[in-house]
mmCIF file with all atom_site columns, C-alpha atoms in Angstrom:
data_model
loop_
_atom_site.group_PDB
_atom_site.id
_atom_site.type_symbol
_atom_site.label_atom_id
_atom_site.label_alt_id
_atom_site.label_comp_id
_atom_site.label_asym_id
_atom_site.label_entity_id
_atom_site.label_seq_id
_atom_site.pdbx_PDB_ins_code
_atom_site.Cartn_x
_atom_site.Cartn_y
_atom_site.Cartn_z
_atom_site.occupancy
_atom_site.B_iso_or_equiv
_atom_site.pdbx_formal_charge
_atom_site.auth_seq_id
_atom_site.auth_comp_id
_atom_site.auth_asym_id
_atom_site.auth_atom_id
_atom_site.pdbx_PDB_model_num
ATOM 1   C CA . MET A 1 1   ? 147.760 46.906 96.682  1.00 47.00 ? 269 MET A CA 1
ATOM 2   C CA . GLY A 1 2   ? 145.655 47.412 99.657  1.00 52.00 ? 270 GLY A CA 1
ATOM 3   C CA . TRP A 1 3   ? 143.902 45.630 102.026 1.00 53.00 ? 271 TRP A CA 1
ATOM 4   C CA . TRP A 1 4   ? 141.241 43.214 100.124 1.00 52.00 ? 272 TRP A CA 1
ATOM 5   C CA . ASN A 1 5   ? 137.422 43.629 101.605 1.00 56.00 ? 273 ASN A CA 1
ATOM 6   C CA . PRO A 1 6   ? 136.002 40.159 100.788 1.00 52.00 ? 274 PRO A CA 1
ATOM 7   C CA . LEU A 1 7   ? 132.400 42.255 101.021 1.00 50.00 ? 275 LEU A CA 1
ATOM 8   C CA . THR A 1 8   ? 133.405 44.538 98.226  1.00 55.00 ? 276 THR A CA 1
ATOM 9   C CA . ASN A 1 9   ? 133.719 41.471 95.723  1.00 56.00 ? 277 ASN A CA 1
ATOM 10  C CA . TRP A 1 10  ? 130.502 40.809 94.163  1.00 51.00 ? 278 TRP A CA 1
ATOM 11  C CA . THR A 1 11  ? 130.731 37.211 93.879  1.00 54.00 ? 279 THR A CA 1
ATOM 12  C CA . PHE A 1 12  ? 131.900 36.452 96.905  1.00 55.00 ? 280 PHE A CA 1
ATOM 13  C CA . GLY A 1 13  ? 129.368 38.860 98.718  1.00 55.00 ? 281 GLY A CA 1
ATOM 14  C CA . PHE A 1 14  ? 126.352 37.333 96.889  1.00 54.00 ? 282 PHE A CA 1
ATOM 15  C CA . SER A 1 15  ? 127.395 33.591 97.281  1.00 58.00 ? 283 SER A CA 1
ATOM 16  C CA . LEU A 1 16  ? 128.089 34.677 101.509 1.00 53.00 ? 284 LEU A CA 1
ATOM 17  C CA . MET A 1 17  ? 124.116 35.718 101.322 1.00 55.00 ? 285 MET A CA 1
ATOM 18  C CA . THR A 1 18  ? 122.852 32.767 99.696  1.00 55.00 ? 286 THR A CA 1
ATOM 19  C CA . LEU A 1 19  ? 124.998 30.546 102.026 1.00 52.00 ? 287 LEU A CA 1
ATOM 20  C CA . LEU A 1 20  ? 123.648 32.537 104.864 1.00 51.00 ? 288 LEU A CA 1
ATOM 21  C CA . TRP A 1 21  ? 120.121 32.322 103.572 1.00 52.00 ? 289 TRP A CA 1
ATOM 22  C CA . VAL A 1 22  ? 120.136 28.962 103.227 1.00 48.00 ? 290 VAL A CA 1
ATOM 23  C CA . THR A 1 23  ? 121.319 27.681 106.414 1.00 51.00 ? 291 THR A CA 1
ATOM 24  C CA . SER A 1 24  ? 118.964 30.113 107.979 1.00 51.00 ? 292 SER A CA 1
ATOM 25  C CA . ALA A 1 25  ? 115.886 29.024 106.576 1.00 49.00 ? 293 ALA A CA 1
ATOM 26  C CA . ARG A 1 26  ? 113.326 27.024 108.756 1.00 47.00 ? 294 ARG A CA 1
ATOM 27  C CA . LYS A 1 27  ? 111.755 23.432 108.438 1.00 45.00 ? 295 LYS A CA 1
ATOM 28  C CA . PRO A 1 28  ? 107.990 23.663 107.394 1.00 47.00 ? 296 PRO A CA 1
ATOM 29  C CA . ARG A 1 29  ? 105.565 24.431 109.824 1.00 44.00 ? 297 ARG A CA 1
ATOM 30  C CA . ASP A 1 30  ? 103.742 21.439 111.275 1.00 43.00 ? 298 ASP A CA 1
ATOM 31  C CA . SER A 1 31  ? 100.470 22.926 110.734 1.00 39.00 ? 299 SER A CA 1
ATOM 32  C CA . ILE A 1 32  ? 100.261 22.834 106.629 1.00 38.00 ? 300 ILE A CA 1
ATOM 33  C CA . ARG A 1 33  ? 98.038  20.117 105.688 1.00 41.00 ? 301 ARG A CA 1
ATOM 34  C CA . GLN A 1 34  ? 99.712  16.774 104.570 1.00 42.00 ? 302 GLN A CA 1
ATOM 35  C CA . VAL A 1 35  ? 98.213  15.534 100.614 1.00 40.00 ? 303 VAL A CA 1
ATOM 36  C CA . ASP A 1 36  ? 96.187  12.475 101.561 1.00 44.00 ? 304 ASP A CA 1
ATOM 37  C CA . ILE A 1 37  ? 98.307  9.661  99.366  1.00 40.00 ? 305 ILE A CA 1
ATOM 38  C CA . THR A 1 38  ? 95.983  6.520  100.136 1.00 45.00 ? 306 THR A CA 1
ATOM 39  C CA . CYS A 1 39  ? 94.970  4.637  97.043  1.00 44.00 ? 307 CYS A CA 1
ATOM 40  C CA . PRO A 1 40  ? 91.245  3.672  96.468  1.00 47.00 ? 308 PRO A CA 1
ATOM 41  C CA . TRP A 1 41  ? 92.089  2.447  93.326  1.00 47.00 ? 309 TRP A CA 1
ATOM 42  C CA . PRO A 1 42  ? 92.388  -1.328 92.850  1.00 52.00 ? 310 PRO A CA 1
ATOM 43  C CA . ASP A 1 43  ? 95.521  -1.231 90.611  1.00 52.00 ? 311 ASP A CA 1
ATOM 44  C CA . GLY A 1 44  ? 97.549  0.945  92.816  1.00 51.00 ? 312 GLY A CA 1
ATOM 45  C CA . HIS A 1 45  ? 98.683  3.153  90.781  1.00 51.00 ? 313 HIS A CA 1
ATOM 46  C CA . ARG A 1 46  ? 96.368  6.051  91.506  1.00 51.00 ? 314 ARG A CA 1
ATOM 47  C CA . HIS A 1 47  ? 96.624  8.177  94.225  1.00 49.00 ? 315 HIS A CA 1
ATOM 48  C CA . ALA A 1 48  ? 93.335  10.070 96.157  1.00 50.00 ? 316 ALA A CA 1
ATOM 49  C CA . ARG A 1 49  ? 94.303  13.936 96.671  1.00 53.00 ? 317 ARG A CA 1
ATOM 50  C CA . SER A 1 50  ? 92.282  15.760 99.150  1.00 51.00 ? 318 SER A CA 1
ATOM 51  C CA . TYR A 1 51  ? 90.499  19.176 98.269  1.00 53.00 ? 319 TYR A CA 1
ATOM 52  C CA . HIS A 1 52  ? 88.618  19.828 101.702 1.00 56.00 ? 320 HIS A CA 1
ATOM 53  C CA . HIS A 1 53  ? 88.310  23.299 100.137 1.00 54.00 ? 321 HIS A CA 1
ATOM 54  C CA . LEU A 1 54  ? 85.842  22.685 97.783  1.00 52.00 ? 322 LEU A CA 1
ATOM 55  C CA . GLU A 1 55  ? 83.344  20.941 100.035 1.00 59.00 ? 323 GLU A CA 1
ATOM 56  C CA . GLY A 1 56  ? 80.087  22.730 99.494  1.00 67.00 ? 324 GLY A CA 1
ATOM 57  C CA . ASP A 1 57  ? 81.302  24.493 96.347  1.00 81.00 ? 325 ASP A CA 1
ATOM 58  C CA . VAL A 1 58  ? 78.771  25.238 93.928  1.00 89.00 ? 326 VAL A CA 1
ATOM 59  C CA . ARG A 1 59  ? 79.896  25.921 89.939  1.00 91.00 ? 327 ARG A CA 1
ATOM 60  C CA . TRP A 1 60  ? 77.931  26.790 87.058  1.00 95.00 ? 328 TRP A CA 1
ATOM 61  C CA . ARG A 1 61  ? 80.224  24.935 84.304  1.00 96.00 ? 329 ARG A CA 1
ATOM 62  C CA . ARG A 1 62  ? 79.647  23.267 80.363  1.00 96.00 ? 330 ARG A CA 1
ATOM 63  C CA . LEU A 1 63  ? 81.362  19.945 80.445  1.00 96.00 ? 331 LEU A CA 1
ATOM 64  C CA . TYR A 1 64  ? 83.401  19.707 77.512  1.00 96.00 ? 332 TYR A CA 1
ATOM 65  C CA . SER A 1 65  ? 84.373  16.260 76.400  1.00 95.00 ? 333 SER A CA 1
ATOM 66  C CA . SER A 1 66  ? 87.425  15.723 74.688  1.00 92.00 ? 334 SER A CA 1
ATOM 67  C CA . ASN A 1 67  ? 86.127  14.301 71.809  1.00 92.00 ? 335 ASN A CA 1
ATOM 68  C CA . HIS A 1 68  ? 84.367  17.774 71.370  1.00 95.00 ? 336 HIS A CA 1
ATOM 69  C CA . PHE A 1 69  ? 81.132  17.452 73.007  1.00 96.00 ? 337 PHE A CA 1
ATOM 70  C CA . PHE A 1 70  ? 79.383  19.759 75.473  1.00 97.00 ? 338 PHE A CA 1
ATOM 71  C CA . LEU A 1 71  ? 77.316  17.226 77.857  1.00 96.00 ? 339 LEU A CA 1
ATOM 72  C CA . CYS A 1 72  ? 73.630  18.206 77.366  1.00 96.00 ? 340 CYS A CA 1
ATOM 73  C CA . ILE A 1 73  ? 70.668  16.903 79.977  1.00 97.00 ? 341 ILE A CA 1
ATOM 74  C CA . GLY A 1 74  ? 67.034  17.380 78.047  1.00 95.00 ? 342 GLY A CA 1
ATOM 75  C CA . GLY A 1 75  ? 63.721  18.468 79.177  1.00 94.00 ? 343 GLY A CA 1
ATOM 76  C CA . ASP A 1 76  ? 63.329  14.494 78.845  1.00 95.00 ? 344 ASP A CA 1
ATOM 77  C CA . GLY A 1 77  ? 65.880  13.380 80.968  1.00 94.00 ? 345 GLY A CA 1
ATOM 78  C CA . LYS A 1 78  ? 67.678  12.406 77.966  1.00 96.00 ? 346 LYS A CA 1
ATOM 79  C CA . VAL A 1 79  ? 71.652  12.410 78.688  1.00 97.00 ? 347 VAL A CA 1
ATOM 80  C CA . GLU A 1 80  ? 73.684  13.632 75.205  1.00 96.00 ? 348 GLU A CA 1
ATOM 81  C CA . GLY A 1 81  ? 76.291  15.435 73.964  1.00 96.00 ? 349 GLY A CA 1
ATOM 82  C CA . THR A 1 82  ? 75.934  18.610 71.667  1.00 96.00 ? 350 THR A CA 1
ATOM 83  C CA . ARG A 1 83  ? 78.182  20.567 69.435  1.00 95.00 ? 351 ARG A CA 1
ATOM 84  C CA . TRP A 1 84  ? 76.517  23.727 70.131  1.00 94.00 ? 352 TRP A CA 1
ATOM 85  C CA . LYS A 1 85  ? 77.872  25.366 72.681  1.00 89.00 ? 353 LYS A CA 1
ATOM 86  C CA . GLU A 1 86  ? 75.028  27.991 73.045  1.00 92.00 ? 354 GLU A CA 1
ATOM 87  C CA . ASN A 1 87  ? 72.720  25.120 74.150  1.00 94.00 ? 355 ASN A CA 1
ATOM 88  C CA . LEU A 1 88  ? 70.678  26.008 77.596  1.00 94.00 ? 356 LEU A CA 1
ATOM 89  C CA . ASN A 1 89  ? 70.513  22.483 78.285  1.00 95.00 ? 357 ASN A CA 1
ATOM 90  C CA . SER A 1 90  ? 74.382  22.271 78.590  1.00 96.00 ? 358 SER A CA 1
ATOM 91  C CA . ILE A 1 91  ? 75.005  24.576 81.474  1.00 96.00 ? 359 ILE A CA 1
ATOM 92  C CA . VAL A 1 92  ? 75.210  22.393 84.296  1.00 97.00 ? 360 VAL A CA 1
ATOM 93  C CA . GLU A 1 93  ? 75.338  23.296 88.120  1.00 96.00 ? 361 GLU A CA 1
ATOM 94  C CA . ILE A 1 94  ? 78.190  21.457 89.724  1.00 96.00 ? 362 ILE A CA 1
ATOM 95  C CA . ARG A 1 95  ? 77.276  20.846 93.749  1.00 95.00 ? 363 ARG A CA 1
ATOM 96  C CA . SER A 1 96  ? 79.857  19.172 95.923  1.00 94.00 ? 364 SER A CA 1
ATOM 97  C CA . VAL A 1 97  ? 77.785  17.236 97.985  1.00 93.00 ? 365 VAL A CA 1
ATOM 98  C CA . GLN A 1 98  ? 81.040  15.969 100.211 1.00 90.00 ? 366 GLN A CA 1
ATOM 99  C CA . VAL A 1 99  ? 84.872  16.100 99.729  1.00 89.00 ? 367 VAL A CA 1
ATOM 100 C CA . GLY A 1 100 ? 85.708  15.071 96.119  1.00 91.00 ? 368 GLY A CA 1
ATOM 101 C CA . THR A 1 101 ? 81.741  14.156 95.495  1.00 95.00 ? 369 THR A CA 1
ATOM 102 C CA . VAL A 1 102 ? 79.724  16.127 93.048  1.00 96.00 ? 370 VAL A CA 1
ATOM 103 C CA . ALA A 1 103 ? 76.219  16.023 91.926  1.00 97.00 ? 371 ALA A CA 1
ATOM 104 C CA . ILE A 1 104 ? 75.488  17.599 88.385  1.00 97.00 ? 372 ILE A CA 1
ATOM 105 C CA . ARG A 1 105 ? 72.599  19.306 87.509  1.00 97.00 ? 373 ARG A CA 1
ATOM 106 C CA . SER A 1 106 ? 71.154  21.038 84.678  1.00 97.00 ? 374 SER A CA 1
ATOM 107 C CA . ILE A 1 107 ? 69.987  24.398 85.215  1.00 96.00 ? 375 ILE A CA 1
ATOM 108 C CA . HIS A 1 108 ? 67.774  24.896 82.290  1.00 95.00 ? 376 HIS A CA 1
ATOM 109 C CA . SER A 1 109 ? 65.858  21.134 82.653  1.00 95.00 ? 377 SER A CA 1
ATOM 110 C CA . GLY A 1 110 ? 66.343  20.900 86.310  1.00 96.00 ? 378 GLY A CA 1
ATOM 111 C CA . PHE A 1 111 ? 67.732  16.912 85.927  1.00 97.00 ? 379 PHE A CA 1
ATOM 112 C CA . TYR A 1 112 ? 70.365  15.301 87.929  1.00 97.00 ? 380 TYR A CA 1
ATOM 113 C CA . LEU A 1 113 ? 72.773  13.903 86.236  1.00 97.00 ? 381 LEU A CA 1
ATOM 114 C CA . ALA A 1 114 ? 72.526  9.519  87.421  1.00 97.00 ? 382 ALA A CA 1
ATOM 115 C CA . MET A 1 115 ? 73.977  6.008  86.712  1.00 97.00 ? 383 MET A CA 1
ATOM 116 C CA . ASN A 1 116 ? 72.177  2.871  87.308  1.00 96.00 ? 384 ASN A CA 1
ATOM 117 C CA . ARG A 1 117 ? 73.662  -0.415 88.428  1.00 95.00 ? 385 ARG A CA 1
ATOM 118 C CA . LYS A 1 118 ? 74.316  -1.249 84.902  1.00 95.00 ? 386 LYS A CA 1
ATOM 119 C CA . GLY A 1 119 ? 75.953  1.979  84.386  1.00 95.00 ? 387 GLY A CA 1
ATOM 120 C CA . LYS A 1 120 ? 73.214  3.552  82.041  1.00 96.00 ? 388 LYS A CA 1
ATOM 121 C CA . VAL A 1 121 ? 73.346  7.438  82.423  1.00 97.00 ? 389 VAL A CA 1
ATOM 122 C CA . TYR A 1 122 ? 70.476  9.151  82.655  1.00 97.00 ? 390 TYR A CA 1
ATOM 123 C CA . GLY A 1 123 ? 68.440  12.275 83.873  1.00 97.00 ? 391 GLY A CA 1
ATOM 124 C CA . THR A 1 124 ? 66.049  12.289 86.604  1.00 97.00 ? 392 THR A CA 1
ATOM 125 C CA . LYS A 1 125 ? 64.141  14.959 88.941  1.00 96.00 ? 393 LYS A CA 1
ATOM 126 C CA . ALA A 1 126 ? 64.869  13.535 92.191  1.00 95.00 ? 394 ALA A CA 1
ATOM 127 C CA . TYR A 1 127 ? 68.203  13.268 93.677  1.00 96.00 ? 395 TYR A CA 1
ATOM 128 C CA . SER A 1 128 ? 69.592  9.843  94.537  1.00 95.00 ? 396 SER A CA 1
ATOM 129 C CA . PRO A 1 129 ? 72.788  8.109  95.469  1.00 95.00 ? 397 PRO A CA 1
ATOM 130 C CA . ASN A 1 130 ? 72.507  7.568  91.781  1.00 96.00 ? 398 ASN A CA 1
ATOM 131 C CA . CYS A 1 131 ? 73.127  11.109 91.300  1.00 97.00 ? 399 CYS A CA 1
ATOM 132 C CA . LYS A 1 132 ? 76.772  11.566 93.173  1.00 97.00 ? 400 LYS A CA 1
ATOM 133 C CA . PHE A 1 133 ? 79.901  11.265 90.820  1.00 97.00 ? 401 PHE A CA 1
ATOM 134 C CA . LYS A 1 134 ? 83.469  11.282 92.407  1.00 96.00 ? 402 LYS A CA 1
ATOM 135 C CA . GLU A 1 135 ? 85.099  14.354 90.381  1.00 95.00 ? 403 GLU A CA 1
ATOM 136 C CA . ARG A 1 136 ? 89.121  13.912 90.133  1.00 94.00 ? 404 ARG A CA 1
ATOM 137 C CA . ILE A 1 137 ? 91.511  16.180 88.034  1.00 92.00 ? 405 ILE A CA 1
ATOM 138 C CA . GLU A 1 138 ? 93.473  14.091 85.905  1.00 90.00 ? 406 GLU A CA 1
ATOM 139 C CA . GLU A 1 139 ? 97.046  14.837 84.750  1.00 88.00 ? 407 GLU A CA 1
ATOM 140 C CA . ASN A 1 140 ? 95.700  16.384 81.549  1.00 88.00 ? 408 ASN A CA 1
ATOM 141 C CA . GLY A 1 141 ? 94.047  19.018 83.213  1.00 89.00 ? 409 GLY A CA 1
ATOM 142 C CA . TYR A 1 142 ? 90.427  17.303 82.352  1.00 93.00 ? 410 TYR A CA 1
ATOM 143 C CA . ASN A 1 143 ? 88.385  16.051 85.073  1.00 95.00 ? 411 ASN A CA 1
ATOM 144 C CA . THR A 1 144 ? 86.924  12.504 85.148  1.00 96.00 ? 412 THR A CA 1
ATOM 145 C CA . TYR A 1 145 ? 83.096  11.714 86.741  1.00 97.00 ? 413 TYR A CA 1
ATOM 146 C CA . ALA A 1 146 ? 82.945  8.149  88.533  1.00 96.00 ? 414 ALA A CA 1
ATOM 147 C CA . SER A 1 147 ? 79.831  6.624  89.601  1.00 96.00 ? 415 SER A CA 1
ATOM 148 C CA . PHE A 1 148 ? 80.139  7.077  93.658  1.00 96.00 ? 416 PHE A CA 1
ATOM 149 C CA . HIS A 1 149 ? 77.475  4.282  94.326  1.00 89.00 ? 417 HIS A CA 1
ATOM 150 C CA . TRP A 1 150 ? 77.950  1.842  91.653  1.00 93.00 ? 418 TRP A CA 1
ATOM 151 C CA . HIS A 1 151 ? 81.463  -0.399 90.303  1.00 92.00 ? 419 HIS A CA 1
ATOM 152 C CA . HIS A 1 152 ? 81.903  -2.849 87.484  1.00 93.00 ? 420 HIS A CA 1
ATOM 153 C CA . GLU A 1 153 ? 83.819  -6.288 88.431  1.00 92.00 ? 421 GLU A CA 1
ATOM 154 C CA . GLY A 1 154 ? 85.607  -3.908 90.993  1.00 91.00 ? 422 GLY A CA 1
ATOM 155 C CA . ARG A 1 155 ? 86.440  -1.038 88.720  1.00 94.00 ? 423 ARG A CA 1
ATOM 156 C CA . PRO A 1 156 ? 84.625  2.635  88.727  1.00 95.00 ? 424 PRO A CA 1
ATOM 157 C CA . MET A 1 157 ? 82.443  3.161  86.092  1.00 96.00 ? 425 MET A CA 1
ATOM 158 C CA . PHE A 1 158 ? 82.613  6.734  84.439  1.00 96.00 ? 426 PHE A CA 1
ATOM 159 C CA . LEU A 1 159 ? 80.693  9.289  82.505  1.00 96.00 ? 427 LEU A CA 1
ATOM 160 C CA . SER A 1 160 ? 81.484  8.765  78.979  1.00 96.00 ? 428 SER A CA 1
ATOM 161 C CA . LEU A 1 161 ? 80.198  10.205 75.823  1.00 95.00 ? 429 LEU A CA 1
ATOM 162 C CA . ASN A 1 162 ? 81.250  8.391  72.348  1.00 94.00 ? 430 ASN A CA 1
ATOM 163 C CA . ARG A 1 163 ? 82.329  10.008 69.323  1.00 94.00 ? 431 ARG A CA 1
ATOM 164 C CA . LYS A 1 164 ? 79.058  10.087 68.210  1.00 95.00 ? 432 LYS A CA 1
ATOM 165 C CA . GLY A 1 165 ? 77.930  12.288 70.986  1.00 94.00 ? 433 GLY A CA 1
ATOM 166 C CA . LEU A 1 166 ? 75.806  9.451  73.297  1.00 96.00 ? 434 LEU A CA 1
ATOM 167 C CA . PRO A 1 167 ? 76.498  8.453  76.928  1.00 95.00 ? 435 PRO A CA 1
ATOM 168 C CA . ARG A 1 168 ? 78.697  5.470  76.905  1.00 93.00 ? 436 ARG A CA 1
ATOM 169 C CA . ARG A 1 169 ? 77.802  2.524  79.083  1.00 93.00 ? 437 ARG A CA 1
ATOM 170 C CA . GLY A 1 170 ? 79.757  2.646  82.434  1.00 91.00 ? 438 GLY A CA 1
ATOM 171 C CA . THR A 1 171 ? 80.524  -1.199 82.310  1.00 91.00 ? 439 THR A CA 1
ATOM 172 C CA . LYS A 1 172 ? 82.526  -0.528 79.161  1.00 91.00 ? 440 LYS A CA 1
ATOM 173 C CA . THR A 1 173 ? 85.047  2.855  80.397  1.00 92.00 ? 441 THR A CA 1
ATOM 174 C CA . ARG A 1 174 ? 88.230  3.217  82.116  1.00 87.00 ? 442 ARG A CA 1
ATOM 175 C CA . TRP A 1 175 ? 89.693  6.351  83.260  1.00 86.00 ? 443 TRP A CA 1
ATOM 176 C CA . GLN A 1 176 ? 92.559  6.217  80.421  1.00 84.00 ? 444 GLN A CA 1
ATOM 177 C CA . HIS A 1 177 ? 89.881  6.319  77.678  1.00 87.00 ? 445 HIS A CA 1
ATOM 178 C CA . LEU A 1 178 ? 90.119  10.058 76.510  1.00 86.00 ? 446 LEU A CA 1
ATOM 179 C CA . SER A 1 179 ? 85.765  10.162 75.895  1.00 91.00 ? 447 SER A CA 1
ATOM 180 C CA . THR A 1 180 ? 85.932  9.730  80.049  1.00 94.00 ? 448 THR A CA 1
ATOM 181 C CA . HIS A 1 181 ? 87.720  13.127 80.300  1.00 94.00 ? 449 HIS A CA 1
ATOM 182 C CA . PHE A 1 182 ? 85.438  16.618 80.683  1.00 96.00 ? 450 PHE A CA 1
ATOM 183 C CA . LEU A 1 183 ? 86.859  20.300 81.050  1.00 95.00 ? 451 LEU A CA 1
ATOM 184 C CA . PRO A 1 184 ? 84.244  22.183 83.035  1.00 95.00 ? 452 PRO A CA 1
ATOM 185 C CA . MET A 1 185 ? 84.314  25.780 80.869  1.00 95.00 ? 453 MET A CA 1
ATOM 186 C CA . LEU A 1 186 ? 82.987  28.723 82.329  1.00 93.00 ? 454 LEU A CA 1
ATOM 187 C CA . ILE A 1 187 ? 80.048  30.234 81.488  1.00 89.00 ? 455 ILE A CA 1
ATOM 188 C CA . SER A 1 188 ? 80.385  33.125 79.326  1.00 76.00 ? 456 SER A CA 1
#
């Protein structure tokens, strides 16, 4: 038997290379932005996420609710759900007005989505603080939209469509309700 070379032994060589690679790894750079984990929710269980790259973002989408309706803002300002995907009033512009806060406007009718202090959802031609919604991506991949300006008993009021496609009053909504979950679908 001749002299044994550890570098010709594949298993030993692979283990040695892995060990060298792991020990030479550098610490993460300090310039990487950390996620904001402050909790704006009273129950203390939900964490806010930072989406600074989305500030000023404008998207055209159809908001598809988890109970199978497309959000629609009609020419008279009436907000409802429709099952017909090709309804022109279901195409909305989601515009980021500040980090995590959006304004939703129907492209065809020109009405903004708004919620008043009693939680009533309606359409309005004039942009106001009632038109601001906090957009949050939920764990199931759907988005929720809570009124930025109004709360009910310390809880956020969410945009929601019931099983008939009619808007639910924000005072009766919670983020856990599937009726508050919307999927922003690309326009095809």
